[in-house]
Short mmCIF file of C-alpha atoms and ligand atoms in Angstrom, two decimals:
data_model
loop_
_atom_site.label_atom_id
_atom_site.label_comp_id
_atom_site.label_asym_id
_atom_site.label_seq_id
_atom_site.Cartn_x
_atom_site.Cartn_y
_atom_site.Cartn_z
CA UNK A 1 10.95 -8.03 5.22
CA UNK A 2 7.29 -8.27 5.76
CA UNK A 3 5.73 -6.47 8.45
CA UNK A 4 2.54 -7.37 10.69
CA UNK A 5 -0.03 -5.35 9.44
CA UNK A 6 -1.35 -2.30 11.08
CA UNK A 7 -3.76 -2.78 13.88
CA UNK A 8 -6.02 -0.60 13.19
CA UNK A 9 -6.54 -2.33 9.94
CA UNK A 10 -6.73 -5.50 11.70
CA UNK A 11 -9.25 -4.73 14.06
CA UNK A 12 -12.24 -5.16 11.83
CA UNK A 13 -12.97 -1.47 11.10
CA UNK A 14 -12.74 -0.14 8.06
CA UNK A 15 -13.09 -1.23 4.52
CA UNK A 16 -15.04 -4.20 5.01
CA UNK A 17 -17.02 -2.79 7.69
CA UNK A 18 -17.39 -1.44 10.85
CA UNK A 19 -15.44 2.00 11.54
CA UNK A 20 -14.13 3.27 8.69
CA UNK A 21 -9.76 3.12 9.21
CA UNK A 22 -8.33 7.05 8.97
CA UNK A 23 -5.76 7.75 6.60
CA UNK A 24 -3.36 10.92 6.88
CA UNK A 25 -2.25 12.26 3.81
CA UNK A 26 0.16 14.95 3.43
CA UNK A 27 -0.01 17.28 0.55
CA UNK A 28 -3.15 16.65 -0.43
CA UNK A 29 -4.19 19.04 -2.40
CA UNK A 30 -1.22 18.37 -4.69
CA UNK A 31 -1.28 16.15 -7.34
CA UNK A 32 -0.45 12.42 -5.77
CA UNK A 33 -2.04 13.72 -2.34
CA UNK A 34 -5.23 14.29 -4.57
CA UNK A 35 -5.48 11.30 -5.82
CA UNK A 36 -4.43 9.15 -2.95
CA UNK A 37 -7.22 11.19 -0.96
CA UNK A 38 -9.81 10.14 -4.07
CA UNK A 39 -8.95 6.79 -3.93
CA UNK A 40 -8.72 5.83 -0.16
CA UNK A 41 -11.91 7.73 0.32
CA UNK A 42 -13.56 5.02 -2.39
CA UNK A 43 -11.88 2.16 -0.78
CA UNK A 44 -13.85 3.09 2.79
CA UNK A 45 -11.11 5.16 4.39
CA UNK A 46 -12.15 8.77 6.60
CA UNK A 47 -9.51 10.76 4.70
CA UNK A 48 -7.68 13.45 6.19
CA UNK A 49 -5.48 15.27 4.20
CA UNK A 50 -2.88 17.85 5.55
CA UNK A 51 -1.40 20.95 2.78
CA UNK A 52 -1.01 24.77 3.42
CA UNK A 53 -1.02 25.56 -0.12
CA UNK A 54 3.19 25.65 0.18
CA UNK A 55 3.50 25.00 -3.90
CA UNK A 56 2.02 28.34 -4.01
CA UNK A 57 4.82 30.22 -2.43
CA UNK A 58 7.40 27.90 -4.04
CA UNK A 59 6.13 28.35 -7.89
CA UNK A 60 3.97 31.61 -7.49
CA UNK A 61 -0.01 32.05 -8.38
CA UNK A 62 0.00 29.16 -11.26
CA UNK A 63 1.73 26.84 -8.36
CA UNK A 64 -1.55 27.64 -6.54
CA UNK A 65 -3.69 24.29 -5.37
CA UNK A 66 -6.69 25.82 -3.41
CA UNK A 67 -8.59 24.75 -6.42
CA UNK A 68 -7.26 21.11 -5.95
CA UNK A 69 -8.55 21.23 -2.65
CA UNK A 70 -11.70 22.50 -2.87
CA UNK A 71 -12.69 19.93 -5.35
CA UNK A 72 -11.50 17.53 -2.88
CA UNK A 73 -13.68 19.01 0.09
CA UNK A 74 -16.47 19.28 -2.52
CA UNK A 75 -16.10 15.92 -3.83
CA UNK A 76 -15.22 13.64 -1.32
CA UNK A 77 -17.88 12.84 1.98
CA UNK A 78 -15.79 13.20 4.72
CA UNK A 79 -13.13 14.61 3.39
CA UNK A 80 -11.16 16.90 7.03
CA UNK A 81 -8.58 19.47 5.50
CA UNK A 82 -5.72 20.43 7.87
CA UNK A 83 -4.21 23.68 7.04
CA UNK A 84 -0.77 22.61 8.71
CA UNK A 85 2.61 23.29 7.47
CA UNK A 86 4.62 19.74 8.23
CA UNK A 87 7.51 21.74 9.50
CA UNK A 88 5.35 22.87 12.53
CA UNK A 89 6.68 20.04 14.46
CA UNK A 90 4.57 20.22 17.68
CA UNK A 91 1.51 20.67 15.38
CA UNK A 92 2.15 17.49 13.55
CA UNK A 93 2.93 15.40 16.55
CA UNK A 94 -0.47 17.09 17.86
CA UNK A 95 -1.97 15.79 14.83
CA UNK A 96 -1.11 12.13 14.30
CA UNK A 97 -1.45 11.27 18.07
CA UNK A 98 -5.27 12.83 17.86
CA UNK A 99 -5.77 10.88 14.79
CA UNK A 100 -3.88 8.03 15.44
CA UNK A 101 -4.30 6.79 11.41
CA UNK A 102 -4.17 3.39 10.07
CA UNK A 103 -1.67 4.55 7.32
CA UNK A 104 0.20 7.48 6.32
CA UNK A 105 0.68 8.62 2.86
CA UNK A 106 3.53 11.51 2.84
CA UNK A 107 3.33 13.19 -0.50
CA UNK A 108 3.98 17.07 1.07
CA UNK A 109 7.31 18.46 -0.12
CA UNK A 110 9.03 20.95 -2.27
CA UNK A 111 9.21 19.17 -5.70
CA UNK A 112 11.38 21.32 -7.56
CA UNK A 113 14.69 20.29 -8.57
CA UNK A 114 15.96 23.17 -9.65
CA UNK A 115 13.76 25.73 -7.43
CA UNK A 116 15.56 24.23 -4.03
CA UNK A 117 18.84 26.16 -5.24
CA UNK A 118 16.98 29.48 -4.49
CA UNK A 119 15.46 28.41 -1.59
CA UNK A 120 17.46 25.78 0.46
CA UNK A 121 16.14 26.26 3.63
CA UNK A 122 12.56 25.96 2.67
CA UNK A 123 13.26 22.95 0.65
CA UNK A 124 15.36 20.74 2.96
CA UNK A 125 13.27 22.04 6.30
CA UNK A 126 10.15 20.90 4.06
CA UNK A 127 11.37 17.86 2.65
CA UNK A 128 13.97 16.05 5.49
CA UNK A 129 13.00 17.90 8.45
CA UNK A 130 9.35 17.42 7.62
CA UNK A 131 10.06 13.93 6.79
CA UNK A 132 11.09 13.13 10.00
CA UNK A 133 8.16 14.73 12.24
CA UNK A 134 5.95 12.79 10.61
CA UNK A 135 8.12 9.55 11.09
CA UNK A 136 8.66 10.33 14.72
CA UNK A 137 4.93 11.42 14.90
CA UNK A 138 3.88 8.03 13.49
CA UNK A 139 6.59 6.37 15.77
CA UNK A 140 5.11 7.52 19.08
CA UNK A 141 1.08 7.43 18.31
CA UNK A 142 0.94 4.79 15.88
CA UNK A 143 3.84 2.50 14.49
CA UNK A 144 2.37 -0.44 13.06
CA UNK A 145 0.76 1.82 10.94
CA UNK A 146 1.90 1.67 7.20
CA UNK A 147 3.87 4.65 6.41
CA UNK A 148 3.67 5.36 2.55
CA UNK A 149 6.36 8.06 1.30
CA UNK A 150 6.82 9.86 -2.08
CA UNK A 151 10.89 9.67 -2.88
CA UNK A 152 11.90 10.27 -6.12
CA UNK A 153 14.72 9.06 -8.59
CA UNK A 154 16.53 12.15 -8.12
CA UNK A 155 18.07 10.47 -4.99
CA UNK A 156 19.98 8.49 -7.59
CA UNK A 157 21.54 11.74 -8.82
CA UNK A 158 23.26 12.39 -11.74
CA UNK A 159 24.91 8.35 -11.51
CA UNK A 160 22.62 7.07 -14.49
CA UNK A 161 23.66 9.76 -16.62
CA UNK A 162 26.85 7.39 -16.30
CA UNK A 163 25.08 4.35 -18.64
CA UNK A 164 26.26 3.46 -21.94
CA UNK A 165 23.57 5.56 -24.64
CA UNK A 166 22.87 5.17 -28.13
CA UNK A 167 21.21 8.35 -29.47
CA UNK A 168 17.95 7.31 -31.91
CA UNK A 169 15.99 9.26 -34.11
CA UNK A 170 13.34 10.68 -31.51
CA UNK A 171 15.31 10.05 -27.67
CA UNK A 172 18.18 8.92 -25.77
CA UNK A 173 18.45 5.22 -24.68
CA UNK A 174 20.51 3.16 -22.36
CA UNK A 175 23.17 0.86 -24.65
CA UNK A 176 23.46 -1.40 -22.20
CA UNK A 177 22.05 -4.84 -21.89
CA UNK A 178 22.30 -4.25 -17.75
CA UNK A 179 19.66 -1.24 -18.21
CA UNK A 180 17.50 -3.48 -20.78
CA UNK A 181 14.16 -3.08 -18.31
CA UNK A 182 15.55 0.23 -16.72
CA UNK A 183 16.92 1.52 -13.70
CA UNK A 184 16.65 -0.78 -10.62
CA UNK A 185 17.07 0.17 -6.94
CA UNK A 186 20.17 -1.51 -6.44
CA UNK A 187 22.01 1.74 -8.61
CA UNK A 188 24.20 3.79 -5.81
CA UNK A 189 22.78 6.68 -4.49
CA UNK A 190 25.58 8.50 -3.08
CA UNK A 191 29.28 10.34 -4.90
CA UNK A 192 26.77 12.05 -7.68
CA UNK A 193 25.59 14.99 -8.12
CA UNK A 194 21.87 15.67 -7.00
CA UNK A 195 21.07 19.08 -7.10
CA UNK A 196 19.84 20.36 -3.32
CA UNK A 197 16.48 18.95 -3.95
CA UNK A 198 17.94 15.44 -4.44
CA UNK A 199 19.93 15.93 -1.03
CA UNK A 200 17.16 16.76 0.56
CA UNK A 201 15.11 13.70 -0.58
CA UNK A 202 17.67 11.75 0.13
CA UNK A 203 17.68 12.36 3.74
CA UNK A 204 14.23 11.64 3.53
CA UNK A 205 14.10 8.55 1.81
CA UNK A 206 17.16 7.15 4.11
CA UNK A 207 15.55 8.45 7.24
CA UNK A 208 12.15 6.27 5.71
CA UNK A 209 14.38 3.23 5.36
CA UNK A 210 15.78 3.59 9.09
CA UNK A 211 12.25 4.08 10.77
CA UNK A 212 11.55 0.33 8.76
CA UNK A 213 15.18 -1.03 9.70
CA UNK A 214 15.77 0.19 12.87
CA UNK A 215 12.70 0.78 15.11
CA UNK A 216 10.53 -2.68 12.57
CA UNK A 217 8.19 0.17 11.00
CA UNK A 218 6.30 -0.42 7.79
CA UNK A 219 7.94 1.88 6.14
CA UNK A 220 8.42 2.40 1.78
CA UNK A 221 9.92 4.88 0.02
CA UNK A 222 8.30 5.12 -3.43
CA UNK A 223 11.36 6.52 -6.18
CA UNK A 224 9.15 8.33 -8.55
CA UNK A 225 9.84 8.93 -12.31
CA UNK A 226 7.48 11.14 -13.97
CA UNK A 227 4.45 11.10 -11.47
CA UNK A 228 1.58 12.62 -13.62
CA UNK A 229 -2.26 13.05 -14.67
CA UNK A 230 -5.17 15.46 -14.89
CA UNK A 231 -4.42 17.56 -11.36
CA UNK A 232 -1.32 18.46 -11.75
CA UNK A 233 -0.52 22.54 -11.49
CA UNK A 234 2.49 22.23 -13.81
CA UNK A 235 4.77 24.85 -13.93
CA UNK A 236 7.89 25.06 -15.71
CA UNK A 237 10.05 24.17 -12.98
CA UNK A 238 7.93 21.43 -11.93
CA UNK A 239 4.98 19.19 -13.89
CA UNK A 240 6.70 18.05 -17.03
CA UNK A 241 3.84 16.55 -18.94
CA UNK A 242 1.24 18.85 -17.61
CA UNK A 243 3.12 22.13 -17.89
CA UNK A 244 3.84 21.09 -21.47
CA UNK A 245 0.40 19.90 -22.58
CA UNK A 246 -0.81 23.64 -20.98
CA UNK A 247 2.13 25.19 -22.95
CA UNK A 248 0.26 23.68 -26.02
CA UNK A 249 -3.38 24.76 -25.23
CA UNK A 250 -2.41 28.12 -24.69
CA UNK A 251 0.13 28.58 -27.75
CA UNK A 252 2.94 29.39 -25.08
CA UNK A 253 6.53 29.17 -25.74
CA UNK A 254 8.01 25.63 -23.98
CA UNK A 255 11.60 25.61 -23.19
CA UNK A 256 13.96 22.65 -24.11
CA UNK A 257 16.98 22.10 -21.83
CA UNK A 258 19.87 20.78 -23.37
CA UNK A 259 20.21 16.94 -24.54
CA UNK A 260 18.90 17.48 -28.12
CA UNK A 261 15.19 17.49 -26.25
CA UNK A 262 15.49 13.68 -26.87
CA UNK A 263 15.69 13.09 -23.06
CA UNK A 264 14.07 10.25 -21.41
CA UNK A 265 11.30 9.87 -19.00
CA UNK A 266 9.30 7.18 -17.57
CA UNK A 267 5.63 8.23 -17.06
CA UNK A 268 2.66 6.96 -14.38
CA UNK A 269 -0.49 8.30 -13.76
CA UNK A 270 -1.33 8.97 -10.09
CA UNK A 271 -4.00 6.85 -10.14
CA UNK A 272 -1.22 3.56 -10.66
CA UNK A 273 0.92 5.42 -7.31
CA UNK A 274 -2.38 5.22 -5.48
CA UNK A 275 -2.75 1.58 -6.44
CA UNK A 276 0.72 0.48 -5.36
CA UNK A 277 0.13 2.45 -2.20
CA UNK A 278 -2.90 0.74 -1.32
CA UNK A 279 -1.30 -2.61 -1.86
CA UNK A 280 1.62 -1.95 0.10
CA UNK A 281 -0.81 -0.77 2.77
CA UNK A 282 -2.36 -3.80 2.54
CA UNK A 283 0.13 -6.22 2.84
CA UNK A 284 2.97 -3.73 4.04
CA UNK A 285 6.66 -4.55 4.54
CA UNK A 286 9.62 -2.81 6.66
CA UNK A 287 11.98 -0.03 5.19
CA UNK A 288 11.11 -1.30 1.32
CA UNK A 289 12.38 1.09 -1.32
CA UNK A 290 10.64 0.83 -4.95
CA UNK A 291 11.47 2.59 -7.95
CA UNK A 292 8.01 4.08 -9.01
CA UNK A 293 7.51 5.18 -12.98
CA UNK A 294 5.35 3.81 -15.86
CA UNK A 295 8.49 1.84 -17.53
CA UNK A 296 9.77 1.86 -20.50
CA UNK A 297 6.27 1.18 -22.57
CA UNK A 298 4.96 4.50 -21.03
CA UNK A 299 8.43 6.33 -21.52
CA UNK A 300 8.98 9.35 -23.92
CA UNK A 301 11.44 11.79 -24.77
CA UNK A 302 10.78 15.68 -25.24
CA UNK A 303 10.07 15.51 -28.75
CA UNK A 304 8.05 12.97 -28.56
CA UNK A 305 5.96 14.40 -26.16
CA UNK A 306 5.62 17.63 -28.66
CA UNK A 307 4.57 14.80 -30.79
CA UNK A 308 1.51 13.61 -28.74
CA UNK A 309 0.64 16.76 -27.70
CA UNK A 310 0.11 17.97 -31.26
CA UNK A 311 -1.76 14.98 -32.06
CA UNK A 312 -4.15 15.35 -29.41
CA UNK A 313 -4.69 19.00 -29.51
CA UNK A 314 -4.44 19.87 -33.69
CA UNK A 315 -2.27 23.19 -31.95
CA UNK A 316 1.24 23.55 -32.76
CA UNK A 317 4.08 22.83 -29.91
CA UNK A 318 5.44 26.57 -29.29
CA UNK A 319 9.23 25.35 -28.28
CA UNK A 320 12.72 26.67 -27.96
CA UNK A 321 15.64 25.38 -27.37
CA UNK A 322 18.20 26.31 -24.59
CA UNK A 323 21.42 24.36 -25.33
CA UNK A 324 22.26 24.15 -21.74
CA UNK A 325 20.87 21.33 -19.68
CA UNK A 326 19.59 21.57 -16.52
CA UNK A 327 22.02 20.92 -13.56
CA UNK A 328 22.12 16.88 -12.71
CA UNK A 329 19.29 16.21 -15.27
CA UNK A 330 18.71 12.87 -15.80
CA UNK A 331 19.29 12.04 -20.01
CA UNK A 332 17.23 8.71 -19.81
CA UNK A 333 15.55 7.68 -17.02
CA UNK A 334 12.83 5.03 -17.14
CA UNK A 335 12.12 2.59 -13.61
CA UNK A 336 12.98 -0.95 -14.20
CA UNK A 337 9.43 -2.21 -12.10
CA UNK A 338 10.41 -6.00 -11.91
CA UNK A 339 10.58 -5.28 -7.77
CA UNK A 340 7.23 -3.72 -7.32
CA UNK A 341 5.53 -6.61 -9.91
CA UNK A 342 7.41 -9.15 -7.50
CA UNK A 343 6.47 -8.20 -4.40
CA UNK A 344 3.13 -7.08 -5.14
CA UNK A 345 1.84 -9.29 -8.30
CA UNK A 346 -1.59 -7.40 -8.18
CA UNK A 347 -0.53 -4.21 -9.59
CA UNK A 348 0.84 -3.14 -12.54
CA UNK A 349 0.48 0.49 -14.77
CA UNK A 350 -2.85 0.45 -15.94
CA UNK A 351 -3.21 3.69 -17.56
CA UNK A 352 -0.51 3.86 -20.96
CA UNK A 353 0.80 6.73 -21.85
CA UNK A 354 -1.58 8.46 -24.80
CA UNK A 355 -4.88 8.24 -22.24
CA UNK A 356 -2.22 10.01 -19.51
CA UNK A 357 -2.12 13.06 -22.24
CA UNK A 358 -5.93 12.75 -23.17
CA UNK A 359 -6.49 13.10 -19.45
CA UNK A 360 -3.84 16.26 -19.10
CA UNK A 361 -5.31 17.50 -21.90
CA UNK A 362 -9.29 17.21 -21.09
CA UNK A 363 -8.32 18.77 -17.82
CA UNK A 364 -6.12 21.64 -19.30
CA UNK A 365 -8.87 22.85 -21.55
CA UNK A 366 -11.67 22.63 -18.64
CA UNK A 367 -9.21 24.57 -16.29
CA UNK A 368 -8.38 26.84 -18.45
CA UNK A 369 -12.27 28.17 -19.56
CA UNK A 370 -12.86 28.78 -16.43
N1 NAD B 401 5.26 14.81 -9.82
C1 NAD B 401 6.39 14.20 -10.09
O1 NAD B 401 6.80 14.09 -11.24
C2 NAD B 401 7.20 13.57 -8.99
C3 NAD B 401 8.28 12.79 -9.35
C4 NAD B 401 9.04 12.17 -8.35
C5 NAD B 401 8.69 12.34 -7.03
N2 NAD B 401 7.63 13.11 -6.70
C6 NAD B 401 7.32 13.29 -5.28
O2 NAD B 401 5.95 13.04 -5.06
C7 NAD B 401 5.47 13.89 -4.04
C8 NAD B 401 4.24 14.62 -4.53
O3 NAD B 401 4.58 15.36 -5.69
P1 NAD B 401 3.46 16.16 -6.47
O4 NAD B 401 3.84 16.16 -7.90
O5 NAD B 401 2.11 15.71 -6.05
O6 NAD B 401 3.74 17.61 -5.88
P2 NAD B 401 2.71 18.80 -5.68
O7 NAD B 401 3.52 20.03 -5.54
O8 NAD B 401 1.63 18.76 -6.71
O9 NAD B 401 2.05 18.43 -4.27
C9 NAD B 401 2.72 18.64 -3.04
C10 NAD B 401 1.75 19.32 -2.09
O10 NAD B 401 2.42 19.47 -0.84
C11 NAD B 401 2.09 20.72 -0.30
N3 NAD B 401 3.17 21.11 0.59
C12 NAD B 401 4.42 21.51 0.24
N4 NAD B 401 5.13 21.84 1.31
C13 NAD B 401 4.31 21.65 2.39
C14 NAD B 401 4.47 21.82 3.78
N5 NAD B 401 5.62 22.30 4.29
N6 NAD B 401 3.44 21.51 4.59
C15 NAD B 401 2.27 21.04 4.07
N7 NAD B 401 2.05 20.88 2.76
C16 NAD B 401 3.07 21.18 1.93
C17 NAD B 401 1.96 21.64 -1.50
O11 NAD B 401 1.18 22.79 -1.24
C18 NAD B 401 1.33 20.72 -2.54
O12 NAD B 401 -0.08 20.82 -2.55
C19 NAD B 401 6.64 14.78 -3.63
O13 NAD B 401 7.28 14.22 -2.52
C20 NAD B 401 7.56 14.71 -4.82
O14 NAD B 401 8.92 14.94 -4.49
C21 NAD B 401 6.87 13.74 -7.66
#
């Protein structure tokens, strides 16, 4: 269902002149809220970004992102940081009827799959409760405003896992002609197993969908696969790609979990989620969901990302294997992107998967001479 675009973007300002529009972004110093903050702010928006440095009390001192935002108020004229925790419900709705945005990009959350077991009420107040403040927020000061928000493919649990594979040389892959282009949106989300972090973003990503269905909001939920690039603060329990390209720079031992290390993801810079989110901004619809990743073409599996890595840096991959997998992993996951090329023809991944890792890796070794 299309949805009338925002007002506030209709009213002349912004982009093409006149006041610049104000986009909220939550999470913002993290490594999608960066970027969305980067680009908007290049596109003509006042960007306002929202974090309180959460990521550092979920993954300790390397989970730390005051660096991330720094650059950002360094970098970026105009840039307002909002040291708000989106659980502080009064302070939100305080926040978005002051600001009254154009669009809302909701990237804050507690990412961890496998961190939300040890903290469950942290994770599901962050991601659901948090979720819906903002919605509501959005409802009463602004709701033709587009309202972007970061899912992920975890909300599809453990249900893929249930494909046909055929084991190959290097990875995992579906064996099913169904699955050719990858998982679509249509796949069930519910009688899986999800891990608490997938419950959580579940309740999110429905509550998303009702705020478009019910009250006509333009509302998406963006599934993410592997959402990566340069400013990232991987850790092990979150950051695939960069946690294992700073394994590699550093000569640090990377852990395999289970599957032979020939487990599948789908990779997409967050320069290519900032993209999609400014077209569905642009021309935004009501209670959309999209699977997000970089497809199959920028999909690898552990080893092969050892592989690359190697390649890039001329240091060997420090590994070991742990013959246990984690808890609902996925075994191949890659996003089948016909919906998002559909509905918005204008995008596509632009950045493939070897100049993701040169990025990760240029980054890395600047970061860590510091
Ligand atoms: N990176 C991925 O591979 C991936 C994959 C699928 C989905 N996603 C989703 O994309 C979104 C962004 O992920 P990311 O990789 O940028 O994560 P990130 O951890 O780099 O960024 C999230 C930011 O949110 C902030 N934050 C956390 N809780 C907060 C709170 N209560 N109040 C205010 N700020 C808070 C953190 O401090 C952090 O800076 C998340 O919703 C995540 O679930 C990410």
């Amino acid at each position: 269902m299309m949805a009338r675009v925002s007002d506030a973007l209709n009213s002349g300002g912004g982009p093409r002149g006149g006041p610049r529009p104000v986009l909220l972004v939550t999470g913002s110093s993290g490594l999608v809220g960066s970027e969305m903050c980067a680009f908007f702010a290049a596109e003509g928006y006042a960007v306002h970004g929202v974090d309180g440095n959460q990521r550092a009390f979920f993954f300790g001192p390397a989970g730390d992102t005051r660096w991330n935002q720094a650059r950002l108020e360094r970098d970026l004229p105009g840039f307002v940081h909002h040291e708000l925790d989106v659980r502080d419900r009064p302070g939100v709705l305080a926040l978005v009827e002051t600001l009254r945005p154009a669009a809302i990009v909701h990237t804050a959350a507690q990412p961890s799959h496998d961190r939300a077991a040890s903290i469950p009420f942290e994770d599901f107040d962050t991601n659901a409760a948090g979720t819906l403040n903002l919605l509501e927020a959005a409802r009463r000061a602004c709701p033709a405003s587009p309202f972007v928000h970061l899912s992920t493919n975890k909300v599809y649990g453990d249900r893929p896992n249930t494909i046909r594979l055929k084991e190959l040389e290097t990875r995992w892959d579906y064996d099913d002609e169904g699955f050719a282009e990858g998982i679509p949106e249509t796949l069930p989300i519910d009688q899986s197993t999800h891990s608490l972090f997938g419950a959580s973003k579940v309740a999110a990503d429905v509550l998303v969908q009702e705020y478009g269905r019910y009250f006509g909001m333009p509302t998406c939920c963006l599934r993410g696969g592997c959402l990566t690039g340069p400013n990232h603060a991987g850790v092990e329990l979150h950051g695939f790609l960069s946690y294992l390209v700073k394994c590699n720079l550093e000569g640090r031992q990377y852990r395999v979990f289970g599957y032979k290390g020939k487990q599948v993801r789908d990779n997409i810079h967050s320069r290519d989620v900032a993209r999609f989110a400014h077209e569905f901004i642009r021309r935004p619809r009501c209670g959309e969901v999209y699977n997000l990743g970089g497809g199959k073409t920028n999909s690898c599996s552990v080893l092969e990302a050892f592989r690359i890595a190697e390649e890039l840096t001329g240091r060997p991959q420090v590994q070991a294997y742990v013959d246990t997998p984690r808890m609902g992993d996925h075994i191949v996951y890659y996003s089948d992107l016909r919906k998002m090329r559909q509905h918005y023809p204008a995008w596509d991944v632009s950045v493939g998967l070897r100049d993701i890792f040169s990025e990760i890796v240029a980054s890395w070794r600047a970061r860590l001479c510091r």
